[in-house]
Amino acid sequence: MVSLIRRCSGTCTYGWVVVFASFLALFAMYGVQYTYGVFQQQYQDIYRGRATTTGLAFIGSVSFAALGLFGLFTGRLGDWLGYRVTMSIGTLLMCLALLLASWASEVWHLYLTQGLMFGLGTSFAFYPVVSAPARWFDRRRGFVTGIAMSGSGLGGMALAPITRKLIDVVGVAWTLRCLAAVAEQAIDVQDVDATTVSAPVGSRQWLWTRIKHPAFLGLWITNIFGSLGYLVPFYYIPSYAASVGYSKTDGAMLVGIMNGASALGRIGLGWAADYVGRINMYVGSVAAGGLVCLAIWLPSTGMAPLVVFSLLYGMFMGGFAALTPVVITVVFGMDGLSTIIGMIFASSGVSNLIGSPIAGAILDATKEQHGYMLLILYAGIMVLCGAIMAALLVRQKMTRHWLVRI
């Protein structure tokens, strides 16, 4: 396949091949990661009496947190060692993590495998994969990055119901082994992305110049708040659906819808961002994601409004995920892109670590009296705070004129 690709004529043609390769890699790695909400629901039965909702939510949070926190290290390695090496390391870690998790007998085993090790693997692979498409396009950068990152949403949409069915048929252990085979597919496309030439990493002065940029802190704070609430609906919509009378299959379907809509949002909002402004769309998508939590999820008990919420939340927060690296290119340019993306995404590490467990603690403390109301308020308010920070600390630092495309 790689030899055929190398015979493609024209930079633009090969650029689209890189976009497709990134799509496939993100489909595999994020598709597996986004299914954790299905596993969490099952773990609540397996470890009943031995683990709280908060403790089980911590497993998925550790995975997403590791992706961000290790970005300070793995993003820089992507520019230094090259994309092929870091992607290979990441894929091997992801596969090993899922295989080891299939033999877990205690919750702490899952923390180390499905949580920490899998998250570290995605961190090694993610930054080269997400950086590669942006290097081949300028005018359509938001659109092509959205296409590549839609792989994560489509992966979650496809794998969530499949995972639910596999658990019912073959059990948790064999489901994890099957997903290890899916994660292994990321290594089959690494040669395509790895041929992308990276700019030099840069000196300490180069790094310090970027850290001192007025929008750097703004992107950090935006990601901190946005990430505190971002994953809560993905993890808790299955158990919420069960609490209002729907089946586990219905809950898994809602996760799939949310992930599918996330894919559409990444493409559609990425395309729109190229016309209305990438930072403008970034701020708007985060704000809309918070609003639909409060306006639609909070009062919903029927399946129809839950489907509408899943569609809208997935779409708008898909824009948040896809446009973050695009906004980084607007602010910092293309030099050492994997390093800069890793530095910014590190800000979401702690938030991803504590965001869903905080929601779980809120639920454990208030469920008997208030149901899921305070959990939903927490998710919506955190995401809205992220939008406010993006408007005040990122967009306004770039320009104080509100009616311009940026």
PDB file of N, CA and C in Angstrom, residues 79-172:
ATOM      1  N   ASP A  79       8.168  15.041  17.278  1.00  0.00           N
ATOM      2  CA  ASP A  79       8.976  15.913  16.417  1.00  0.00           C
ATOM      3  C   ASP A  79      10.453  15.531  16.435  1.00  0.00           C
ATOM      4  N   TRP A  80      10.906  14.920  17.518  1.00  0.00           N
ATOM      5  CA  TRP A  80      12.331  14.624  17.681  1.00  0.00           C
ATOM      6  C   TRP A  80      12.705  13.274  17.060  1.00  0.00           C
ATOM      7  N   LEU A  81      11.981  12.208  17.445  1.00  0.00           N
ATOM      8  CA  LEU A  81      12.314  10.874  16.957  1.00  0.00           C
ATOM      9  C   LEU A  81      11.673  10.553  15.617  1.00  0.00           C
ATOM     10  N   GLY A  82      10.634  11.287  15.257  1.00  0.00           N
ATOM     11  CA  GLY A  82       9.902  10.988  14.037  1.00  0.00           C
ATOM     12  C   GLY A  82       8.590  10.283  14.346  1.00  0.00           C
ATOM     13  N   TYR A  83       7.645  10.439  13.431  1.00  0.00           N
ATOM     14  CA  TYR A  83       6.298   9.932  13.671  1.00  0.00           C
ATOM     15  C   TYR A  83       6.244   8.410  13.703  1.00  0.00           C
ATOM     16  N   ARG A  84       7.033   7.747  12.866  1.00  0.00           N
ATOM     17  CA  ARG A  84       6.957   6.279  12.790  1.00  0.00           C
ATOM     18  C   ARG A  84       7.305   5.635  14.126  1.00  0.00           C
ATOM     19  N   VAL A  85       8.347   6.103  14.776  1.00  0.00           N
ATOM     20  CA  VAL A  85       8.785   5.495  16.035  1.00  0.00           C
ATOM     21  C   VAL A  85       7.728   5.677  17.122  1.00  0.00           C
ATOM     22  N   THR A  86       7.249   6.898  17.293  1.00  0.00           N
ATOM     23  CA  THR A  86       6.300   7.155  18.374  1.00  0.00           C
ATOM     24  C   THR A  86       4.960   6.459  18.118  1.00  0.00           C
ATOM     25  N   MET A  87       4.523   6.377  16.871  1.00  0.00           N
ATOM     26  CA  MET A  87       3.279   5.678  16.576  1.00  0.00           C
ATOM     27  C   MET A  87       3.405   4.180  16.835  1.00  0.00           C
ATOM     28  N   SER A  88       4.565   3.596  16.530  1.00  0.00           N
ATOM     29  CA  SER A  88       4.778   2.174  16.787  1.00  0.00           C
ATOM     30  C   SER A  88       4.742   1.880  18.279  1.00  0.00           C
ATOM     31  N   ILE A  89       5.422   2.715  19.055  1.00  0.00           N
ATOM     32  CA  ILE A  89       5.406   2.537  20.512  1.00  0.00           C
ATOM     33  C   ILE A  89       3.988   2.630  21.042  1.00  0.00           C
ATOM     34  N   GLY A  90       3.251   3.639  20.575  1.00  0.00           N
ATOM     35  CA  GLY A  90       1.891   3.836  21.052  1.00  0.00           C
ATOM     36  C   GLY A  90       0.983   2.663  20.736  1.00  0.00           C
ATOM     37  N   THR A  91       1.061   2.145  19.520  1.00  0.00           N
ATOM     38  CA  THR A  91       0.196   1.033  19.129  1.00  0.00           C
ATOM     39  C   THR A  91       0.491  -0.211  19.956  1.00  0.00           C
ATOM     40  N   LEU A  92       1.752  -0.505  20.168  1.00  0.00           N
ATOM     41  CA  LEU A  92       2.120  -1.673  20.971  1.00  0.00           C
ATOM     42  C   LEU A  92       1.621  -1.541  22.411  1.00  0.00           C
ATOM     43  N   LEU A  93       1.732  -0.355  22.977  1.00  0.00           N
ATOM     44  CA  LEU A  93       1.245  -0.139  24.341  1.00  0.00           C
ATOM     45  C   LEU A  93      -0.269  -0.305  24.435  1.00  0.00           C
ATOM     46  N   MET A  94      -1.007   0.223  23.445  1.00  0.00           N
ATOM     47  CA  MET A  94      -2.459   0.090  23.463  1.00  0.00           C
ATOM     48  C   MET A  94      -2.894  -1.374  23.402  1.00  0.00           C
ATOM     49  N   CYS A  95      -2.291  -2.134  22.517  1.00  0.00           N
ATOM     50  CA  CYS A  95      -2.650  -3.552  22.391  1.00  0.00           C
ATOM     51  C   CYS A  95      -2.325  -4.317  23.669  1.00  0.00           C
ATOM     52  N   LEU A  96      -1.132  -4.092  24.205  1.00  0.00           N
ATOM     53  CA  LEU A  96      -0.731  -4.781  25.428  1.00  0.00           C
ATOM     54  C   LEU A  96      -1.648  -4.417  26.589  1.00  0.00           C
ATOM     55  N   ALA A  97      -2.038  -3.162  26.670  1.00  0.00           N
ATOM     56  CA  ALA A  97      -2.910  -2.712  27.764  1.00  0.00           C
ATOM     57  C   ALA A  97      -4.242  -3.459  27.754  1.00  0.00           C
ATOM     58  N   LEU A  98      -4.855  -3.590  26.585  1.00  0.00           N
ATOM     59  CA  LEU A  98      -6.150  -4.252  26.495  1.00  0.00           C
ATOM     60  C   LEU A  98      -6.032  -5.747  26.764  1.00  0.00           C
ATOM     61  N   LEU A  99      -4.957  -6.357  26.289  1.00  0.00           N
ATOM     62  CA  LEU A  99      -4.758  -7.781  26.559  1.00  0.00           C
ATOM     63  C   LEU A  99      -4.582  -8.038  28.055  1.00  0.00           C
ATOM     64  N   LEU A 100      -3.777  -7.214  28.717  1.00  0.00           N
ATOM     65  CA  LEU A 100      -3.580  -7.382  30.161  1.00  0.00           C
ATOM     66  C   LEU A 100      -4.869  -7.105  30.929  1.00  0.00           C
ATOM     67  N   ALA A 101      -5.638  -6.131  30.479  1.00  0.00           N
ATOM     68  CA  ALA A 101      -6.908  -5.818  31.145  1.00  0.00           C
ATOM     69  C   ALA A 101      -7.882  -6.983  31.071  1.00  0.00           C
ATOM     70  N   SER A 102      -7.763  -7.801  30.039  1.00  0.00           N
ATOM     71  CA  SER A 102      -8.695  -8.928  29.888  1.00  0.00           C
ATOM     72  C   SER A 102      -8.494  -9.978  30.972  1.00  0.00           C
ATOM     73  N   TRP A 103      -7.355  -9.954  31.654  1.00  0.00           N
ATOM     74  CA  TRP A 103      -7.104 -10.883  32.763  1.00  0.00           C
ATOM     75  C   TRP A 103      -7.222 -10.202  34.129  1.00  0.00           C
ATOM     76  N   ALA A 104      -7.732  -8.990  34.168  1.00  0.00           N
ATOM     77  CA  ALA A 104      -7.850  -8.254  35.432  1.00  0.00           C
ATOM     78  C   ALA A 104      -8.856  -8.938  36.359  1.00  0.00           C
ATOM     79  N   SER A 105      -8.520  -8.952  37.640  1.00  0.00           N
ATOM     80  CA  SER A 105      -9.434  -9.501  38.643  1.00  0.00           C
ATOM     81  C   SER A 105      -9.728  -8.500  39.747  1.00  0.00           C
ATOM     82  N   GLU A 106      -9.017  -7.381  39.756  1.00  0.00           N
ATOM     83  CA  GLU A 106      -9.237  -6.325  40.729  1.00  0.00           C
ATOM     84  C   GLU A 106      -9.316  -4.990  39.998  1.00  0.00           C
ATOM     85  N   VAL A 107      -9.981  -4.027  40.616  1.00  0.00           N
ATOM     86  CA  VAL A 107     -10.147  -2.723  39.975  1.00  0.00           C
ATOM     87  C   VAL A 107      -8.802  -2.064  39.720  1.00  0.00           C
ATOM     88  N   TRP A 108      -7.847  -2.222  40.638  1.00  0.00           N
ATOM     89  CA  TRP A 108      -6.561  -1.553  40.443  1.00  0.00           C
ATOM     90  C   TRP A 108      -5.810  -2.108  39.244  1.00  0.00           C
ATOM     91  N   HIS A 109      -6.097  -3.362  38.865  1.00  0.00           N
ATOM     92  CA  HIS A 109      -5.511  -3.895  37.628  1.00  0.00           C
ATOM     93  C   HIS A 109      -5.981  -3.076  36.423  1.00  0.00           C
ATOM     94  N   LEU A 110      -7.261  -2.705  36.441  1.00  0.00           N
ATOM     95  CA  LEU A 110      -7.823  -1.918  35.343  1.00  0.00           C
ATOM     96  C   LEU A 110      -7.259  -0.500  35.328  1.00  0.00           C
ATOM     97  N   TYR A 111      -6.980   0.068  36.512  1.00  0.00           N
ATOM     98  CA  TYR A 111      -6.353   1.390  36.561  1.00  0.00           C
ATOM     99  C   TYR A 111      -5.034   1.385  35.786  1.00  0.00           C
ATOM    100  N   LEU A 112      -4.236   0.325  36.000  1.00  0.00           N
ATOM    101  CA  LEU A 112      -2.904   0.262  35.400  1.00  0.00           C
ATOM    102  C   LEU A 112      -2.945  -0.085  33.915  1.00  0.00           C
ATOM    103  N   THR A 113      -3.920  -0.890  33.486  1.00  0.00           N
ATOM    104  CA  THR A 113      -3.945  -1.392  32.111  1.00  0.00           C
ATOM    105  C   THR A 113      -4.888  -0.585  31.217  1.00  0.00           C
ATOM    106  N   GLN A 114      -6.188  -0.778  31.395  1.00  0.00           N
ATOM    107  CA  GLN A 114      -7.165  -0.063  30.564  1.00  0.00           C
ATOM    108  C   GLN A 114      -7.125   1.440  30.823  1.00  0.00           C
ATOM    109  N   GLY A 115      -6.608   1.837  31.971  1.00  0.00           N
ATOM    110  CA  GLY A 115      -6.470   3.253  32.279  1.00  0.00           C
ATOM    111  C   GLY A 115      -5.125   3.823  31.866  1.00  0.00           C
ATOM    112  N   LEU A 116      -4.084   3.617  32.696  1.00  0.00           N
ATOM    113  CA  LEU A 116      -2.799   4.285  32.503  1.00  0.00           C
ATOM    114  C   LEU A 116      -2.066   3.826  31.246  1.00  0.00           C
ATOM    115  N   MET A 117      -1.920   2.516  31.077  1.00  0.00           N
ATOM    116  CA  MET A 117      -1.118   2.024  29.945  1.00  0.00           C
ATOM    117  C   MET A 117      -1.776   2.344  28.608  1.00  0.00           C
ATOM    118  N   PHE A 118      -3.097   2.155  28.513  1.00  0.00           N
ATOM    119  CA  PHE A 118      -3.766   2.465  27.250  1.00  0.00           C
ATOM    120  C   PHE A 118      -3.683   3.965  26.957  1.00  0.00           C
ATOM    121  N   GLY A 119      -3.855   4.794  27.988  1.00  0.00           N
ATOM    122  CA  GLY A 119      -3.752   6.235  27.796  1.00  0.00           C
ATOM    123  C   GLY A 119      -2.373   6.662  27.347  1.00  0.00           C
ATOM    124  N   LEU A 120      -1.334   6.045  27.913  1.00  0.00           N
ATOM    125  CA  LEU A 120       0.034   6.354  27.495  1.00  0.00           C
ATOM    126  C   LEU A 120       0.236   5.962  26.035  1.00  0.00           C
ATOM    127  N   GLY A 121      -0.319   4.821  25.632  1.00  0.00           N
ATOM    128  CA  GLY A 121      -0.211   4.403  24.232  1.00  0.00           C
ATOM    129  C   GLY A 121      -0.867   5.391  23.283  1.00  0.00           C
ATOM    130  N   THR A 122      -2.071   5.858  23.631  1.00  0.00           N
ATOM    131  CA  THR A 122      -2.741   6.841  22.771  1.00  0.00           C
ATOM    132  C   THR A 122      -1.965   8.146  22.727  1.00  0.00           C
ATOM    133  N   SER A 123      -1.293   8.489  23.821  1.00  0.00           N
ATOM    134  CA  SER A 123      -0.515   9.726  23.847  1.00  0.00           C
ATOM    135  C   SER A 123       0.656   9.656  22.875  1.00  0.00           C
ATOM    136  N   PHE A 124       1.330   8.519  22.815  1.00  0.00           N
ATOM    137  CA  PHE A 124       2.425   8.360  21.860  1.00  0.00           C
ATOM    138  C   PHE A 124       1.928   8.463  20.417  1.00  0.00           C
ATOM    139  N   ALA A 125       0.758   7.889  20.146  1.00  0.00           N
ATOM    140  CA  ALA A 125       0.277   7.833  18.768  1.00  0.00           C
ATOM    141  C   ALA A 125      -0.478   9.088  18.337  1.00  0.00           C
ATOM    142  N   PHE A 126      -1.177   9.748  19.269  1.00  0.00           N
ATOM    143  CA  PHE A 126      -2.131  10.796  18.916  1.00  0.00           C
ATOM    144  C   PHE A 126      -1.478  12.024  18.291  1.00  0.00           C
ATOM    145  N   TYR A 127      -0.422  12.539  18.876  1.00  0.00           N
ATOM    146  CA  TYR A 127       0.106  13.836  18.442  1.00  0.00           C
ATOM    147  C   TYR A 127       0.693  13.801  17.041  1.00  0.00           C
ATOM    148  N   PRO A 128       1.442  12.763  16.640  1.00  0.00           N
ATOM    149  CA  PRO A 128       1.834  12.686  15.234  1.00  0.00           C
ATOM    150  C   PRO A 128       0.641  12.541  14.289  1.00  0.00           C
ATOM    151  N   VAL A 129      -0.349  11.736  14.689  1.00  0.00           N
ATOM    152  CA  VAL A 129      -1.501  11.499  13.819  1.00  0.00           C
ATOM    153  C   VAL A 129      -2.287  12.781  13.584  1.00  0.00           C
ATOM    154  N   VAL A 130      -2.523  13.549  14.642  1.00  0.00           N
ATOM    155  CA  VAL A 130      -3.354  14.745  14.505  1.00  0.00           C
ATOM    156  C   VAL A 130      -2.578  15.917  13.884  1.00  0.00           C
ATOM    157  N   SER A 131      -1.264  15.865  13.966  1.00  0.00           N
ATOM    158  CA  SER A 131      -0.450  16.933  13.387  1.00  0.00           C
ATOM    159  C   SER A 131      -0.275  16.782  11.876  1.00  0.00           C
ATOM    160  N   ALA A 132      -0.274  15.542  11.405  1.00  0.00           N
ATOM    161  CA  ALA A 132       0.105  15.292  10.013  1.00  0.00           C
ATOM    162  C   ALA A 132      -0.791  15.984   8.977  1.00  0.00           C
ATOM    163  N   PRO A 133      -2.135  15.898   9.053  1.00  0.00           N
ATOM    164  CA  PRO A 133      -2.948  16.500   7.983  1.00  0.00           C
ATOM    165  C   PRO A 133      -2.756  18.004   7.842  1.00  0.00           C
ATOM    166  N   ALA A 134      -2.591  18.709   8.962  1.00  0.00           N
ATOM    167  CA  ALA A 134      -2.476  20.168   8.913  1.00  0.00           C
ATOM    168  C   ALA A 134      -1.250  20.623   8.132  1.00  0.00           C
ATOM    169  N   ARG A 135      -0.237  19.769   8.026  1.00  0.00           N
ATOM    170  CA  ARG A 135       0.989  20.146   7.315  1.00  0.00           C
ATOM    171  C   ARG A 135       0.786  20.169   5.800  1.00  0.00           C
ATOM    172  N   TRP A 136      -0.264  19.533   5.314  1.00  0.00           N
ATOM    173  CA  TRP A 136      -0.456  19.416   3.868  1.00  0.00           C
ATOM    174  C   TRP A 136      -1.465  20.403   3.315  1.00  0.00           C
ATOM    175  N   PHE A 137      -2.177  21.123   4.202  1.00  0.00           N
ATOM    176  CA  PHE A 137      -3.225  22.032   3.738  1.00  0.00           C
ATOM    177  C   PHE A 137      -3.149  23.346   4.501  1.00  0.00           C
ATOM    178  N   ASP A 138      -3.581  24.404   3.853  1.00  0.00           N
ATOM    179  CA  ASP A 138      -3.645  25.714   4.494  1.00  0.00           C
ATOM    180  C   ASP A 138      -5.072  26.247   4.450  1.00  0.00           C
ATOM    181  N   ARG A 139      -5.581  26.520   3.251  1.00  0.00           N
ATOM    182  CA  ARG A 139      -6.924  27.120   3.108  1.00  0.00           C
ATOM    183  C   ARG A 139      -8.013  26.221   3.666  1.00  0.00           C
ATOM    184  N   ARG A 140      -7.865  24.905   3.514  1.00  0.00           N
ATOM    185  CA  ARG A 140      -8.885  23.957   3.982  1.00  0.00           C
ATOM    186  C   ARG A 140      -8.439  23.206   5.232  1.00  0.00           C
ATOM    187  N   ARG A 141      -7.603  23.831   6.030  1.00  0.00           N
ATOM    188  CA  ARG A 141      -7.019  23.136   7.179  1.00  0.00           C
ATOM    189  C   ARG A 141      -8.079  22.692   8.193  1.00  0.00           C
ATOM    190  N   GLY A 142      -9.075  23.539   8.459  1.00  0.00           N
ATOM    191  CA  GLY A 142     -10.126  23.149   9.396  1.00  0.00           C
ATOM    192  C   GLY A 142     -10.916  21.959   8.877  1.00  0.00           C
ATOM    193  N   PHE A 143     -11.214  21.953   7.594  1.00  0.00           N
ATOM    194  CA  PHE A 143     -11.999  20.884   6.987  1.00  0.00           C
ATOM    195  C   PHE A 143     -11.254  19.553   7.023  1.00  0.00           C
ATOM    196  N   VAL A 144      -9.986  19.554   6.597  1.00  0.00           N
ATOM    197  CA  VAL A 144      -9.258  18.283   6.530  1.00  0.00           C
ATOM    198  C   VAL A 144      -8.928  17.754   7.925  1.00  0.00           C
ATOM    199  N   THR A 145      -8.642  18.650   8.862  1.00  0.00           N
ATOM    200  CA  THR A 145      -8.408  18.193  10.230  1.00  0.00           C
ATOM    201  C   THR A 145      -9.691  17.599  10.807  1.00  0.00           C
ATOM    202  N   GLY A 146     -10.828  18.220  10.486  1.00  0.00           N
ATOM    203  CA  GLY A 146     -12.108  17.673  10.925  1.00  0.00           C
ATOM    204  C   GLY A 146     -12.372  16.295  10.345  1.00  0.00           C
ATOM    205  N   ILE A 147     -12.043  16.100   9.058  1.00  0.00           N
ATOM    206  CA  ILE A 147     -12.225  14.782   8.448  1.00  0.00           C
ATOM    207  C   ILE A 147     -11.367  13.747   9.168  1.00  0.00           C
ATOM    208  N   ALA A 148     -10.088  14.076   9.397  1.00  0.00           N
ATOM    209  CA  ALA A 148      -9.203  13.132  10.077  1.00  0.00           C
ATOM    210  C   ALA A 148      -9.718  12.799  11.474  1.00  0.00           C
ATOM    211  N   MET A 149     -10.108  13.835  12.217  1.00  0.00           N
ATOM    212  CA  MET A 149     -10.522  13.613  13.603  1.00  0.00           C
ATOM    213  C   MET A 149     -11.928  13.034  13.704  1.00  0.00           C
ATOM    214  N   SER A 150     -12.679  13.049  12.611  1.00  0.00           N
ATOM    215  CA  SER A 150     -13.982  12.382  12.647  1.00  0.00           C
ATOM    216  C   SER A 150     -13.819  10.880  12.828  1.00  0.00           C
ATOM    217  N   GLY A 151     -12.632  10.373  12.529  1.00  0.00           N
ATOM    218  CA  GLY A 151     -12.386   8.949  12.755  1.00  0.00           C
ATOM    219  C   GLY A 151     -12.626   8.543  14.189  1.00  0.00           C
ATOM    220  N   SER A 152     -12.306   9.429  15.130  1.00  0.00           N
ATOM    221  CA  SER A 152     -12.507   9.100  16.538  1.00  0.00           C
ATOM    222  C   SER A 152     -13.993   8.977  16.861  1.00  0.00           C
ATOM    223  N   GLY A 153     -14.802   9.904  16.338  1.00  0.00           N
ATOM    224  CA  GLY A 153     -16.236   9.838  16.593  1.00  0.00           C
ATOM    225  C   GLY A 153     -16.883   8.636  15.921  1.00  0.00           C
ATOM    226  N   LEU A 154     -16.521   8.380  14.661  1.00  0.00           N
ATOM    227  CA  LEU A 154     -17.089   7.240  13.954  1.00  0.00           C
ATOM    228  C   LEU A 154     -16.628   5.927  14.589  1.00  0.00           C
ATOM    229  N   GLY A 155     -15.396   5.920  15.100  1.00  0.00           N
ATOM    230  CA  GLY A 155     -14.927   4.724  15.798  1.00  0.00           C
ATOM    231  C   GLY A 155     -15.763   4.440  17.026  1.00  0.00           C
ATOM    232  N   GLY A 156     -16.055   5.499  17.802  1.00  0.00           N
ATOM    233  CA  GLY A 156     -16.899   5.320  18.973  1.00  0.00           C
ATOM    234  C   GLY A 156     -18.307   4.894  18.609  1.00  0.00           C
ATOM    235  N   MET A 157     -18.858   5.482  17.527  1.00  0.00           N
ATOM    236  CA  MET A 157     -20.210   5.137  17.092  1.00  0.00           C
ATOM    237  C   MET A 157     -20.285   3.671  16.675  1.00  0.00           C
ATOM    238  N   ALA A 158     -19.271   3.207  15.947  1.00  0.00           N
ATOM    239  CA  ALA A 158     -19.286   1.828  15.461  1.00  0.00           C
ATOM    240  C   ALA A 158     -19.002   0.826  16.575  1.00  0.00           C
ATOM    241  N   LEU A 159     -18.064   1.171  17.444  1.00  0.00           N
ATOM    242  CA  LEU A 159     -17.607   0.188  18.416  1.00  0.00           C
ATOM    243  C   LEU A 159     -18.453   0.122  19.679  1.00  0.00           C
ATOM    244  N   ALA A 160     -19.182   1.193  20.026  1.00  0.00           N
ATOM    245  CA  ALA A 160     -19.987   1.153  21.253  1.00  0.00           C
ATOM    246  C   ALA A 160     -21.052   0.055  21.207  1.00  0.00           C
ATOM    247  N   PRO A 161     -21.918  -0.003  20.182  1.00  0.00           N
ATOM    248  CA  PRO A 161     -22.899  -1.100  20.155  1.00  0.00           C
ATOM    249  C   PRO A 161     -22.267  -2.464  19.928  1.00  0.00           C
ATOM    250  N   ILE A 162     -21.166  -2.506  19.160  1.00  0.00           N
ATOM    251  CA  ILE A 162     -20.472  -3.775  18.958  1.00  0.00           C
ATOM    252  C   ILE A 162     -19.904  -4.279  20.280  1.00  0.00           C
ATOM    253  N   THR A 163     -19.314  -3.358  21.042  1.00  0.00           N
ATOM    254  CA  THR A 163     -18.768  -3.725  22.351  1.00  0.00           C
ATOM    255  C   THR A 163     -19.861  -4.247  23.270  1.00  0.00           C
ATOM    256  N   ARG A 164     -21.026  -3.572  23.286  1.00  0.00           N
ATOM    257  CA  ARG A 164     -22.137  -4.012  24.119  1.00  0.00           C
ATOM    258  C   ARG A 164     -22.576  -5.430  23.738  1.00  0.00           C
ATOM    259  N   LYS A 165     -22.666  -5.687  22.434  1.00  0.00           N
ATOM    260  CA  LYS A 165     -23.076  -7.004  21.958  1.00  0.00           C
ATOM    261  C   LYS A 165     -22.036  -8.065  22.295  1.00  0.00           C
ATOM    262  N   LEU A 166     -20.760  -7.728  22.105  1.00  0.00           N
ATOM    263  CA  LEU A 166     -19.698  -8.682  22.413  1.00  0.00           C
ATOM    264  C   LEU A 166     -19.692  -9.042  23.899  1.00  0.00           C
ATOM    265  N   ILE A 167     -19.882  -8.059  24.754  1.00  0.00           N
ATOM    266  CA  ILE A 167     -19.919  -8.330  26.197  1.00  0.00           C
ATOM    267  C   ILE A 167     -21.054  -9.293  26.518  1.00  0.00           C
ATOM    268  N   ASP A 168     -22.203  -9.087  25.896  1.00  0.00           N
ATOM    269  CA  ASP A 168     -23.349  -9.964  26.143  1.00  0.00           C
ATOM    270  C   ASP A 168     -23.092 -11.385  25.653  1.00  0.00           C
ATOM    271  N   VAL A 169     -22.333 -11.514  24.543  1.00  0.00           N
ATOM    272  CA  VAL A 169     -22.150 -12.823  23.916  1.00  0.00           C
ATOM    273  C   VAL A 169     -20.925 -13.557  24.449  1.00  0.00           C
ATOM    274  N   VAL A 170     -19.777 -12.881  24.531  1.00  0.00           N
ATOM    275  CA  VAL A 170     -18.526 -13.571  24.883  1.00  0.00           C
ATOM    276  C   VAL A 170     -17.934 -13.105  26.212  1.00  0.00           C
ATOM    277  N   GLY A 171     -18.515 -12.074  26.838  1.00  0.00           N
ATOM    278  CA  GLY A 171     -18.003 -11.605  28.125  1.00  0.00           C
ATOM    279  C   GLY A 171     -16.988 -10.479  27.978  1.00  0.00           C
ATOM    280  N   VAL A 172     -16.648  -9.879  29.110  1.00  0.00           N
ATOM    281  CA  VAL A 172     -15.754  -8.724  29.125  1.00  0.00           C
ATOM    282  C   VAL A 172     -14.350  -9.082  28.652  1.00  0.00           C
TER     283      VAL A 172
END
